[in-house]
Amino acid sequence: MSKKTYNNIKNIAPAGEIILKFEKVSFEFGHNHPILDTVDFTVRRGSKITLMGQNGSGKSTIFNLITGTHKPESGRIILQNKLTIATAKQVIPRADAELTVKRFFEKCFKEKVYDIEPRIEDVLEVVNLKAPLNREIRTFSGGQQARLLLASALIQDPDLLLLDEPTNNLDKEGIAHLTKFLVEYKKTCIVISHDADFLNAFTHGVLYLDVYTKKIEQYVGNYFDVMDQIAVRIEKENMKNAQLEKTIQENKDKANFFAMKGGQMRLVAKRMREKAEELEEEIVDVRKDDRKIRDFKIPAQYVLGEVVNITEFSVFKNHKKVARKARISLKKNQHLLLKGPNGIGKSTLLEALAKNLSSGAKISEGVKIGYYRQDFSTLNFEDTIFDALLKVMDKHIEQEMRSVAAGFLITGDMIYKKIGSLSEGQKGLVALAQLVLLKPGLLILDEPTNHINFRHLPVIAKALSEYEGAMILVSHVPEFVSQIRIDETFDLEK
């Protein structure tokens, strides 16, 4: 939806009582890694708030502080008495992947719930998902898992609902269903998302976590309102600074002039310098935008002739596998888009291709495969970024690796962090950096926009569009796909 569509819409927050308050809250991860610095904000009952900020700025950390998983270094977090909170996380925890649907929902409660099955069925209907209670969580698609995560929070019927990137992996129908649910939702909700159109449908206000100041900026209105407010603020700050700098320079010039006169004029010059110093302290730090990754190129391995050939694949209909015939052949510089609703088997097909396990597909011998998985399970969470990047290179050239990493905002000591300690968005940037260093002949990309700051998406789209190897892409983000050169589209449902 365009900005014009929202020009006449003002999502006004209900004037409910304050149920959550941060007072001078500071928090840091380990030594020299501050996340929050004396942060203040409030949330009122019935409001729907967006939490925004750069990848790795600490948005999920704020959720953990609200739930009590983390404790602040200083300051207070005040919750209304007996306030219940539930979180729909970004991804299914690895420890839960082997659970059945029933056991997954049972884990949402500290005490045994005897009427759990009808409650599960009711909440699955809310998220528009049919799921046998004895089916294992790992067997569901990414979009279906996103719906299960939302359902796991809703079944707790909390006073405060925390949603962490809830549109990731959802198809168009899923996003529309979730949007309608949130528009009609009567309780309080805080959402982390980079999807402006989704947010603007229901948002009353925005909490913006500034990665530079470690402060929370609180705004009223939807995302576009906030962007307008920030633009006006930046313009005012720039104008004020320009006027101050002009006056400062005038005082310095006068001070130099009077100092040359000697005698009593030196006292005048001193006062002029002091005045200039006072004015310099009034110059404000203009708000900085989120950093954007540098333009990058994924070098393609040279492959002669056909790269991949698909003659047969499987889809899932009513949770049953059905074989389908196909005629798909990709050579270098040919890009294929795979389409289909959540749960039909797109990720299953991509995984079989990436591991060369599909009986109906053949990848030419010697082709290097660059595989971007939506759950980042191709990354070893115990590796440091340094190790994860170096291991995919044919020649271990540290200078080249560090240069590529810097382009993806991985600088300084951050390169020695473990993958498991990163935010989901940062993991995505590491996975993209690996593709650059790998130099594959075949790119297999499963929802590469998930968790990624929207500012980075045009840069990623440009790199994929210019990639000269064979590429197979799955993405439910039409705006992103429209920026990429696609030579053929294959709909698994049709």
Tab-separated table of C-alpha atoms in Angstrom:
chain	number	residue	atom	x	y	z
A	1	MET	CA	0.000	0.000	0.000
A	2	SER	CA	1.364	3.415	-0.888
A	3	LYS	CA	1.917	6.398	1.355
A	4	LYS	CA	-0.910	8.198	-0.455
A	5	THR	CA	-3.346	5.512	0.693
A	6	TYR	CA	-2.558	6.390	4.296
A	7	ASN	CA	-2.658	10.181	4.025
A	8	ASN	CA	-6.094	10.382	5.637
A	9	ILE	CA	-5.616	7.578	8.165
A	10	LYS	CA	-4.517	8.384	11.703
A	11	ASN	CA	-4.363	5.391	14.028
A	12	ILE	CA	-5.160	6.988	17.369
A	13	ALA	CA	-4.016	5.058	20.433
A	14	PRO	CA	-6.644	4.357	23.077
A	15	ALA	CA	-6.292	6.456	26.222
A	16	GLY	CA	-5.925	3.401	28.465
A	17	GLU	CA	-3.926	3.222	31.662
A	18	ILE	CA	-0.172	2.652	31.533
A	19	ILE	CA	0.582	-1.096	31.775
A	20	LEU	CA	4.329	-0.997	30.965
A	21	LYS	CA	6.943	1.617	31.781
A	22	PHE	CA	10.715	1.785	31.274
A	23	GLU	CA	12.412	4.257	33.640
A	24	LYS	CA	16.083	5.082	32.932
A	25	VAL	CA	16.739	1.493	31.844
A	26	SER	CA	20.277	0.566	30.782
A	27	PHE	CA	21.440	-2.822	29.547
A	28	GLU	CA	24.521	-4.283	27.906
A	29	PHE	CA	25.650	-7.669	26.609
A	30	GLY	CA	29.044	-8.313	28.115
A	31	HIS	CA	31.827	-5.766	28.289
A	32	ASN	CA	31.711	-2.812	25.866
A	33	HIS	CA	28.494	-3.890	24.149
A	34	PRO	CA	25.810	-1.448	25.360
A	35	ILE	CA	22.283	-1.979	24.044
A	36	LEU	CA	20.214	0.540	26.016
A	37	ASP	CA	21.301	3.759	27.746
A	38	THR	CA	18.865	5.229	30.320
A	39	VAL	CA	15.818	4.459	28.164
A	40	ASP	CA	12.347	5.810	28.979
A	41	PHE	CA	9.017	4.909	27.364
A	42	THR	CA	5.462	3.890	28.264
A	43	VAL	CA	2.834	1.588	26.762
A	44	ARG	CA	-0.899	2.032	27.409
A	45	ARG	CA	-3.559	-0.667	27.558
A	46	GLY	CA	-5.194	-1.376	24.198
A	47	SER	CA	-2.461	0.286	22.133
A	48	LYS	CA	-0.664	-1.372	19.209
A	49	ILE	CA	2.949	-0.287	19.081
A	50	THR	CA	5.693	-0.891	16.531
A	51	LEU	CA	9.270	-1.408	17.750
A	52	MET	CA	11.772	-0.455	15.064
A	53	GLY	CA	15.557	-0.205	14.715
A	54	GLN	CA	18.558	-1.410	12.759
A	55	ASN	CA	19.423	-5.138	12.622
A	56	GLY	CA	21.273	-5.952	15.844
A	57	SER	CA	20.246	-2.746	17.625
A	58	GLY	CA	18.556	-4.713	20.423
A	59	LYS	CA	14.839	-4.927	19.600
A	60	SER	CA	14.500	-8.570	20.644
A	61	THR	CA	16.513	-7.713	23.768
A	62	ILE	CA	13.796	-5.233	24.754
A	63	PHE	CA	11.243	-8.050	24.479
A	64	ASN	CA	13.444	-10.190	26.738
A	65	LEU	CA	13.629	-7.343	29.252
A	66	ILE	CA	9.834	-6.984	29.212
A	67	THR	CA	9.334	-10.716	29.838
A	68	GLY	CA	12.016	-10.821	32.536
A	69	THR	CA	14.359	-13.122	30.591
A	70	HIS	CA	16.972	-10.360	30.922
A	71	LYS	CA	17.398	-7.995	33.869
A	72	PRO	CA	18.418	-4.314	33.416
A	73	GLU	CA	21.821	-3.134	34.620
A	74	SER	CA	20.125	-0.052	36.052
A	75	GLY	CA	16.751	1.664	36.010
A	76	ARG	CA	13.310	0.116	36.490
A	77	ILE	CA	10.836	-1.797	34.337
A	78	ILE	CA	7.363	-1.382	35.831
A	79	LEU	CA	4.591	-3.800	34.833
A	80	GLN	CA	0.976	-3.424	35.888
A	81	ASN	CA	0.107	-5.857	38.671
A	82	LYS	CA	-0.673	-9.392	37.403
A	83	LEU	CA	0.008	-8.386	33.772
A	84	THR	CA	0.296	-11.505	31.589
A	85	ILE	CA	2.716	-11.493	28.642
A	86	ALA	CA	3.243	-13.881	25.722
A	87	THR	CA	5.792	-13.706	22.912
A	88	ALA	CA	5.611	-15.027	19.357
A	89	LYS	CA	9.302	-15.423	18.524
A	90	GLN	CA	10.931	-15.060	15.112
A	91	VAL	CA	11.771	-18.741	14.734
A	92	ILE	CA	10.873	-22.069	16.305
A	93	PRO	CA	13.522	-22.853	18.959
A	94	ARG	CA	15.736	-25.719	17.786
A	95	ALA	CA	14.904	-27.701	20.911
A	96	ASP	CA	11.203	-27.621	19.940
A	97	ALA	CA	11.610	-28.787	16.341
A	98	GLU	CA	11.050	-32.470	17.206
A	99	LEU	CA	7.918	-31.822	19.307
A	100	THR	CA	4.432	-32.710	18.116
A	101	VAL	CA	1.929	-29.876	17.664
A	102	LYS	CA	0.138	-30.892	20.864
A	103	ARG	CA	3.329	-30.976	22.960
A	104	PHE	CA	4.474	-27.661	21.451
A	105	PHE	CA	1.321	-25.965	22.749
A	106	GLU	CA	1.423	-27.777	26.097
A	107	LYS	CA	4.860	-26.193	26.693
A	108	CYS	CA	3.224	-22.756	26.579
A	109	PHE	CA	1.774	-23.344	30.053
A	110	LYS	CA	3.564	-23.830	33.353
A	111	GLU	CA	0.782	-26.097	34.627
A	112	LYS	CA	-1.060	-28.916	32.883
A	113	VAL	CA	-4.105	-27.795	30.850
A	114	TYR	CA	-6.701	-30.575	30.651
A	115	ASP	CA	-8.816	-29.118	27.837
A	116	ILE	CA	-5.794	-28.294	25.635
A	117	GLU	CA	-6.936	-30.013	22.407
A	118	PRO	CA	-10.066	-27.910	21.729
A	119	ARG	CA	-8.098	-24.794	22.669
A	120	ILE	CA	-5.404	-25.720	20.128
A	121	GLU	CA	-8.030	-26.280	17.449
A	122	ASP	CA	-9.632	-22.891	18.196
A	123	VAL	CA	-6.360	-20.974	18.039
A	124	LEU	CA	-5.209	-22.752	14.864
A	125	GLU	CA	-8.461	-21.621	13.262
A	126	VAL	CA	-7.620	-18.035	14.272
A	127	VAL	CA	-4.270	-18.251	12.429
A	128	ASN	CA	-5.864	-20.104	9.499
A	129	LEU	CA	-3.834	-23.305	9.773
A	130	LYS	CA	-4.861	-26.951	9.630
A	131	ALA	CA	-2.341	-29.009	11.608
A	132	PRO	CA	-2.680	-32.594	12.901
A	133	LEU	CA	-1.875	-32.614	16.618
A	134	ASN	CA	0.540	-35.544	16.258
A	135	ARG	CA	2.605	-33.979	13.454
A	136	GLU	CA	6.152	-32.846	14.324
A	137	ILE	CA	6.912	-29.117	14.189
A	138	ARG	CA	10.010	-29.583	11.988
A	139	THR	CA	7.861	-31.001	9.168
A	140	PHE	CA	5.949	-27.733	8.686
A	141	SER	CA	7.010	-25.074	6.195
A	142	GLY	CA	8.469	-21.752	7.347
A	143	GLY	CA	5.136	-19.998	6.768
A	144	GLN	CA	3.253	-22.672	8.701
A	145	GLN	CA	5.767	-22.410	11.541
A	146	ALA	CA	5.218	-18.641	11.608
A	147	ARG	CA	1.494	-19.304	12.140
A	148	LEU	CA	2.267	-21.862	14.873
A	149	LEU	CA	4.449	-19.303	16.664
A	150	LEU	CA	1.637	-16.747	16.605
A	151	ALA	CA	-0.862	-19.365	17.780
A	152	SER	CA	1.440	-20.375	20.658
A	153	ALA	CA	1.257	-16.801	21.973
A	154	LEU	CA	-2.480	-16.358	21.360
A	155	ILE	CA	-3.441	-19.558	23.167
A	156	GLN	CA	-2.130	-17.981	26.376
A	157	ASP	CA	-4.639	-15.090	25.997
A	158	PRO	CA	-2.104	-12.542	27.333
A	159	ASP	CA	-2.719	-8.925	28.379
A	160	LEU	CA	0.367	-7.947	26.360
A	161	LEU	CA	1.201	-9.710	23.082
A	162	LEU	CA	4.785	-9.413	21.764
A	163	LEU	CA	5.261	-10.290	18.068
A	164	ASP	CA	8.806	-10.593	16.706
A	165	GLU	CA	8.832	-10.323	12.865
A	166	PRO	CA	5.447	-12.107	12.520
A	167	THR	CA	5.203	-11.696	8.708
A	168	ASN	CA	8.438	-13.583	7.989
A	169	ASN	CA	7.731	-16.601	5.749
A	170	LEU	CA	4.033	-15.745	5.452
A	171	ASP	CA	2.490	-15.737	1.985
A	172	LYS	CA	0.172	-12.949	0.808
A	173	GLU	CA	-2.898	-14.681	2.230
A	174	GLY	CA	-1.157	-15.228	5.575
A	175	ILE	CA	-0.136	-11.566	5.887
A	176	ALA	CA	-3.668	-10.425	5.009
A	177	HIS	CA	-5.104	-12.789	7.631
A	178	LEU	CA	-2.657	-11.586	10.311
A	179	THR	CA	-3.298	-7.925	9.440
A	180	LYS	CA	-7.075	-8.379	9.811
A	181	PHE	CA	-6.544	-10.132	13.138
A	182	LEU	CA	-4.401	-7.283	14.523
A	183	VAL	CA	-6.762	-4.563	13.279
A	184	GLU	CA	-9.577	-6.248	15.238
A	185	TYR	CA	-7.413	-7.237	18.240
A	186	LYS	CA	-8.707	-5.621	21.465
A	187	LYS	CA	-5.692	-6.113	23.723
A	188	THR	CA	-2.228	-4.524	23.828
A	189	CYS	CA	0.379	-5.503	21.274
A	190	ILE	CA	4.011	-4.590	20.484
A	191	VAL	CA	5.297	-5.683	17.079
A	192	ILE	CA	8.831	-5.851	15.677
A	193	SER	CA	8.665	-5.648	11.885
A	194	HIS	CA	10.289	-4.019	8.850
A	195	ASP	CA	7.116	-4.273	6.743
A	196	ALA	CA	5.745	-0.713	6.542
A	197	ASP	CA	2.501	-1.578	4.727
A	198	PHE	CA	1.697	-4.288	7.273
A	199	LEU	CA	2.446	-1.978	10.208
A	200	ASN	CA	0.479	0.980	8.906
A	201	ALA	CA	-2.762	-0.998	8.959
A	202	PHE	CA	-2.912	-1.085	12.759
A	203	THR	CA	-0.070	0.868	14.405
A	204	HIS	CA	-0.895	3.576	16.968
A	205	GLY	CA	2.712	4.568	17.578
A	206	VAL	CA	6.365	3.716	17.090
A	207	LEU	CA	9.207	3.054	19.514
A	208	TYR	CA	12.416	3.630	17.549
A	209	LEU	CA	15.623	2.184	19.050
A	210	ASP	CA	18.522	4.339	17.849
A	211	VAL	CA	21.605	2.131	17.464
A	212	TYR	CA	23.896	5.180	17.862
A	213	THR	CA	22.469	6.823	20.990
A	214	LYS	CA	21.098	3.574	22.544
A	215	LYS	CA	17.915	5.542	23.309
A	216	ILE	CA	14.264	4.911	22.491
A	217	GLU	CA	12.475	7.637	20.520
A	218	GLN	CA	8.682	7.483	21.003
A	219	TYR	CA	6.347	8.699	18.238
A	220	VAL	CA	2.577	8.817	17.722
A	221	GLY	CA	1.046	7.638	14.431
A	222	ASN	CA	1.898	5.040	11.813
A	223	TYR	CA	5.218	4.416	10.086
A	224	PHE	CA	4.737	7.106	7.434
A	225	ASP	CA	3.726	9.647	10.105
A	226	VAL	CA	6.930	8.809	11.980
A	227	MET	CA	9.108	9.212	8.876
A	228	ASP	CA	7.540	12.640	8.319
A	229	GLN	CA	8.144	13.622	11.951
A	230	ILE	CA	11.774	12.489	11.771
A	231	ALA	CA	12.334	14.375	8.498
A	232	VAL	CA	10.921	17.595	10.023
A	233	ARG	CA	13.071	17.118	13.123
A	234	ILE	CA	16.246	16.560	11.088
A	235	GLU	CA	15.520	19.664	8.990
A	236	LYS	CA	15.040	21.789	12.134
A	237	GLU	CA	18.228	20.402	13.713
A	238	ASN	CA	20.236	21.084	10.551
A	239	MET	CA	18.863	24.651	10.317
A	240	LYS	CA	19.640	25.307	13.994
A	241	ASN	CA	23.170	23.916	13.625
A	242	ALA	CA	23.788	25.974	10.475
A	243	GLN	CA	22.737	29.183	12.277
A	244	LEU	CA	24.854	28.309	15.324
A	245	GLU	CA	27.914	27.530	13.180
A	246	LYS	CA	27.501	30.883	11.393
A	247	THR	CA	27.319	32.763	14.730
A	248	ILE	CA	30.277	30.750	16.125
A	249	GLN	CA	32.425	31.632	13.119
A	250	GLU	CA	31.456	35.309	13.425
A	251	ASN	CA	32.524	35.329	17.098
A	252	LYS	CA	35.820	33.595	16.275
A	253	ASP	CA	36.539	36.073	13.477
A	254	LYS	CA	35.797	39.011	15.812
A	255	ALA	CA	37.923	37.452	18.563
A	256	ASN	CA	40.875	37.182	16.179
A	257	PHE	CA	40.344	40.782	15.042
A	258	PHE	CA	40.204	42.235	18.587
A	259	ALA	CA	43.134	40.078	19.768
A	260	MET	CA	45.298	41.747	17.109
A	261	LYS	CA	44.468	45.201	18.585
A	262	GLY	CA	46.049	44.406	21.929
A	263	GLY	CA	45.345	46.131	25.257
A	264	GLN	CA	41.719	46.126	26.468
A	265	MET	CA	40.625	44.564	23.183
A	266	ARG	CA	42.173	41.270	24.304
A	267	LEU	CA	39.498	40.997	27.033
A	268	VAL	CA	36.828	41.512	24.394
A	269	ALA	CA	38.502	38.812	22.267
A	270	LYS	CA	38.494	36.420	25.245
A	271	ARG	CA	34.748	36.981	25.819
A	272	MET	CA	34.140	36.340	22.102
A	273	ARG	CA	35.996	33.018	22.275
A	274	GLU	CA	34.094	31.993	25.416
A	275	LYS	CA	30.827	32.842	23.672
A	276	ALA	CA	31.870	30.709	20.667
A	277	GLU	CA	32.674	27.788	22.994
A	278	GLU	CA	29.257	28.107	24.684
A	279	LEU	CA	27.521	28.073	21.306
A	280	GLU	CA	29.512	24.998	20.204
A	281	GLU	CA	28.015	23.097	23.157
A	282	GLU	CA	24.529	23.907	21.842
A	283	ILE	CA	25.147	22.143	18.522
A	284	VAL	CA	22.984	19.024	18.504
A	285	ASP	CA	23.818	15.608	17.122
A	286	VAL	CA	21.537	15.272	14.129
A	287	ARG	CA	19.707	11.937	14.117
A	288	LYS	CA	21.519	9.416	11.931
A	289	ASP	CA	19.705	7.015	9.652
A	290	ASP	CA	20.232	3.268	9.934
A	291	ARG	CA	23.343	2.207	8.080
A	292	LYS	CA	22.807	0.498	4.765
A	293	ILE	CA	24.970	-2.353	3.500
A	294	ARG	CA	27.313	-1.538	0.617
A	295	ASP	CA	26.519	-2.522	-2.953
A	296	PHE	CA	27.944	-5.996	-3.519
A	297	LYS	CA	28.376	-8.565	-6.256
A	298	ILE	CA	28.108	-12.353	-5.946
A	299	PRO	CA	30.795	-13.731	-8.293
A	300	ALA	CA	29.567	-16.716	-10.294
A	301	GLN	CA	31.518	-19.937	-10.784
A	302	TYR	CA	31.989	-20.627	-14.496
A	303	VAL	CA	29.812	-23.584	-15.517
A	304	LEU	CA	29.535	-24.743	-19.112
A	305	GLY	CA	26.114	-25.952	-20.302
A	306	GLU	CA	23.229	-27.019	-18.091
A	307	VAL	CA	23.529	-26.291	-14.360
A	308	VAL	CA	20.370	-27.960	-13.037
A	309	ASN	CA	17.574	-30.077	-14.520
A	310	ILE	CA	14.291	-30.860	-12.715
A	311	THR	CA	11.921	-33.501	-14.130
A	312	GLU	CA	9.948	-34.401	-11.010
A	313	PHE	CA	9.144	-32.926	-7.604
A	314	SER	CA	6.672	-33.367	-4.753
A	315	VAL	CA	4.031	-31.070	-3.303
A	316	PHE	CA	1.958	-31.384	-0.139
A	317	LYS	CA	-1.831	-31.498	-0.372
A	318	ASN	CA	-3.762	-31.914	2.892
A	319	HIS	CA	-0.488	-32.937	4.601
A	320	LYS	CA	0.121	-35.722	2.044
A	321	LYS	CA	2.973	-35.855	-0.471
A	322	VAL	CA	1.935	-35.834	-4.143
A	323	ALA	CA	4.378	-36.356	-7.059
A	324	ARG	CA	4.386	-33.896	-9.961
A	325	LYS	CA	6.190	-33.840	-13.314
A	326	ALA	CA	8.201	-30.860	-14.543
A	327	ARG	CA	10.493	-29.664	-17.297
A	328	ILE	CA	12.892	-27.156	-15.795
A	329	SER	CA	16.397	-26.593	-17.118
A	330	LEU	CA	18.673	-23.788	-15.966
A	331	LYS	CA	21.972	-22.659	-17.438
A	332	LYS	CA	24.271	-19.890	-16.230
A	333	ASN	CA	22.665	-16.448	-15.993
A	334	GLN	CA	19.123	-17.901	-15.823
A	335	HIS	CA	16.918	-17.021	-12.857
A	336	LEU	CA	13.882	-19.046	-11.745
A	337	LEU	CA	11.181	-17.915	-9.273
A	338	LEU	CA	9.341	-20.694	-7.412
A	339	LYS	CA	5.829	-19.748	-6.288
A	340	GLY	CA	3.145	-21.403	-4.192
A	341	PRO	CA	1.242	-20.999	-0.898
A	342	ASN	CA	2.680	-21.789	2.531
A	343	GLY	CA	3.028	-25.518	3.116
A	344	ILE	CA	3.000	-26.676	-0.492
A	345	GLY	CA	6.643	-27.791	-0.396
A	346	LYS	CA	8.845	-24.977	-1.740
A	347	SER	CA	11.414	-25.178	1.057
A	348	THR	CA	11.379	-28.990	0.901
A	349	LEU	CA	12.219	-28.865	-2.813
A	350	LEU	CA	14.981	-26.286	-2.283
A	351	GLU	CA	16.558	-28.353	0.499
A	352	ALA	CA	16.486	-31.515	-1.655
A	353	LEU	CA	18.155	-29.592	-4.494
A	354	ALA	CA	20.780	-28.025	-2.231
A	355	LYS	CA	21.709	-31.409	-0.765
A	356	ASN	CA	21.451	-33.077	-4.198
A	357	LEU	CA	18.985	-35.612	-2.733
A	358	SER	CA	16.105	-35.150	-5.173
A	359	SER	CA	15.632	-38.161	-7.472
A	360	GLY	CA	13.857	-35.939	-9.979
A	361	ALA	CA	16.605	-33.314	-10.161
A	362	LYS	CA	20.178	-33.367	-11.368
A	363	ILE	CA	22.847	-30.755	-10.685
A	364	SER	CA	25.887	-30.851	-12.937
A	365	GLU	CA	29.026	-32.298	-11.374
A	366	GLY	CA	31.371	-29.814	-9.776
A	367	VAL	CA	28.803	-27.019	-9.405
A	368	LYS	CA	29.207	-25.080	-6.153
A	369	ILE	CA	25.836	-24.459	-4.511
A	370	GLY	CA	25.164	-21.313	-2.501
A	371	TYR	CA	22.188	-22.128	-0.273
A	372	TYR	CA	20.443	-19.440	1.796
A	373	ARG	CA	18.046	-21.128	4.234
A	374	GLN	CA	15.314	-19.123	5.908
A	375	ASP	CA	16.120	-20.706	9.305
A	376	PHE	CA	19.922	-20.273	8.959
A	377	SER	CA	20.479	-23.940	9.808
A	378	THR	CA	23.356	-24.018	7.288
A	379	LEU	CA	25.272	-21.862	9.784
A	380	ASN	CA	27.082	-23.438	12.724
A	381	PHE	CA	25.933	-21.348	15.693
A	382	GLU	CA	29.129	-22.231	17.610
A	383	ASP	CA	31.351	-20.747	14.886
A	384	THR	CA	32.554	-17.177	15.111
A	385	ILE	CA	31.713	-14.967	12.128
A	386	PHE	CA	35.449	-15.028	11.334
A	387	ASP	CA	35.444	-18.838	11.067
A	388	ALA	CA	32.080	-19.022	9.268
A	389	LEU	CA	33.271	-16.691	6.503
A	390	LEU	CA	36.769	-18.080	6.138
A	391	LYS	CA	35.608	-21.702	5.806
A	392	VAL	CA	33.622	-21.082	2.591
A	393	MET	CA	36.603	-19.573	0.744
A	394	ASP	CA	38.745	-21.614	-1.663
A	395	LYS	CA	41.764	-19.571	-0.593
A	396	HIS	CA	41.848	-18.228	2.936
A	397	ILE	CA	42.670	-14.591	2.251
A	398	GLU	CA	41.823	-12.759	5.455
A	399	GLN	CA	42.015	-9.280	3.953
A	400	GLU	CA	39.436	-10.182	1.279
A	401	MET	CA	37.181	-11.778	3.880
A	402	ARG	CA	37.323	-8.740	6.176
A	403	SER	CA	36.605	-6.370	3.281
A	404	VAL	CA	33.483	-8.345	2.308
A	405	ALA	CA	32.386	-8.567	5.963
A	406	ALA	CA	32.704	-4.792	6.388
A	407	GLY	CA	30.355	-4.294	3.445
A	408	PHE	CA	27.731	-6.218	5.431
A	409	LEU	CA	28.289	-4.044	8.545
A	410	ILE	CA	30.489	-6.663	10.230
A	411	THR	CA	33.381	-4.587	11.541
A	412	GLY	CA	35.890	-4.480	14.371
A	413	ASP	CA	35.562	-7.028	17.166
A	414	MET	CA	32.101	-8.052	15.963
A	415	ILE	CA	33.790	-10.509	13.585
A	416	TYR	CA	34.807	-12.643	16.582
A	417	LYS	CA	31.240	-13.002	17.863
A	418	LYS	CA	29.604	-16.425	17.760
A	419	ILE	CA	26.873	-16.868	15.168
A	420	GLY	CA	24.451	-17.978	17.887
A	421	SER	CA	24.786	-14.636	19.698
A	422	LEU	CA	23.706	-12.590	16.660
A	423	SER	CA	20.254	-11.235	15.916
A	424	GLU	CA	18.334	-13.004	13.136
A	425	GLY	CA	18.949	-10.034	10.847
A	426	GLN	CA	22.701	-10.176	11.480
A	427	LYS	CA	22.698	-13.919	10.750
A	428	GLY	CA	21.098	-13.080	7.416
A	429	LEU	CA	23.906	-10.634	6.601
A	430	VAL	CA	26.514	-13.278	7.495
A	431	ALA	CA	24.752	-15.771	5.179
A	432	LEU	CA	24.845	-13.223	2.338
A	433	ALA	CA	28.538	-12.509	2.968
A	434	GLN	CA	29.192	-16.260	2.713
A	435	LEU	CA	27.578	-16.330	-0.743
A	436	VAL	CA	29.901	-13.557	-1.938
A	437	LEU	CA	32.977	-15.409	-0.680
A	438	LEU	CA	31.805	-18.829	-1.915
A	439	LYS	CA	31.426	-17.715	-5.555
A	440	PRO	CA	28.768	-20.352	-6.400
A	441	GLY	CA	27.567	-21.592	-9.769
A	442	LEU	CA	24.017	-22.131	-8.459
A	443	LEU	CA	22.215	-19.896	-5.979
A	444	ILE	CA	19.303	-21.392	-4.025
A	445	LEU	CA	17.555	-18.729	-1.974
A	446	ASP	CA	14.740	-19.439	0.479
A	447	GLU	CA	13.127	-16.176	1.655
A	448	PRO	CA	16.295	-14.031	1.711
A	449	THR	CA	14.374	-10.952	2.921
A	450	ASN	CA	13.352	-12.485	6.265
A	451	HIS	CA	14.622	-10.522	9.286
A	452	ILE	CA	16.535	-8.084	7.021
A	453	ASN	CA	16.240	-4.313	7.516
A	454	PHE	CA	14.142	-2.912	4.660
A	455	ARG	CA	16.921	-0.406	3.827
A	456	HIS	CA	19.147	-3.296	2.710
A	457	LEU	CA	16.583	-4.911	0.385
A	458	PRO	CA	17.196	-2.791	-2.763
A	459	VAL	CA	20.941	-3.517	-2.448
A	460	ILE	CA	20.300	-7.277	-2.137
A	461	ALA	CA	17.802	-7.231	-5.033
A	462	LYS	CA	20.342	-5.476	-7.264
A	463	ALA	CA	23.049	-8.056	-6.448
A	464	LEU	CA	20.714	-10.973	-7.180
A	465	SER	CA	19.487	-9.389	-10.395
A	466	GLU	CA	23.080	-8.992	-11.602
A	467	TYR	CA	24.179	-12.491	-10.560
A	468	GLU	CA	25.498	-14.309	-13.632
A	469	GLY	CA	25.078	-17.890	-12.418
A	470	ALA	CA	21.897	-19.999	-12.255
A	471	MET	CA	19.485	-18.988	-9.517
A	472	ILE	CA	16.342	-20.438	-7.897
A	473	LEU	CA	14.463	-18.011	-5.632
A	474	VAL	CA	11.536	-18.319	-3.224
A	475	SER	CA	10.136	-15.061	-1.851
A	476	HIS	CA	6.703	-13.906	-0.713
A	477	VAL	CA	7.650	-10.200	-1.005
A	478	PRO	CA	6.351	-8.918	-4.382
A	479	GLU	CA	8.098	-5.549	-4.098
A	480	PHE	CA	11.447	-7.306	-3.606
A	481	VAL	CA	10.876	-9.802	-6.436
A	482	SER	CA	9.859	-6.993	-8.806
A	483	GLN	CA	13.386	-5.537	-8.504
A	484	ILE	CA	15.078	-8.795	-9.584
A	485	ARG	CA	15.581	-10.108	-13.109
A	486	ILE	CA	13.462	-13.271	-13.308
A	487	ASP	CA	13.608	-15.338	-16.507
A	488	GLU	CA	11.016	-17.959	-15.590
A	489	THR	CA	8.335	-18.419	-12.926
A	490	PHE	CA	7.159	-21.853	-11.804
A	491	ASP	CA	4.027	-22.153	-9.646
A	492	LEU	CA	4.069	-25.415	-7.656
A	493	GLU	CA	0.334	-25.205	-7.040
A	494	LYS	CA	-0.577	-25.019	-10.739
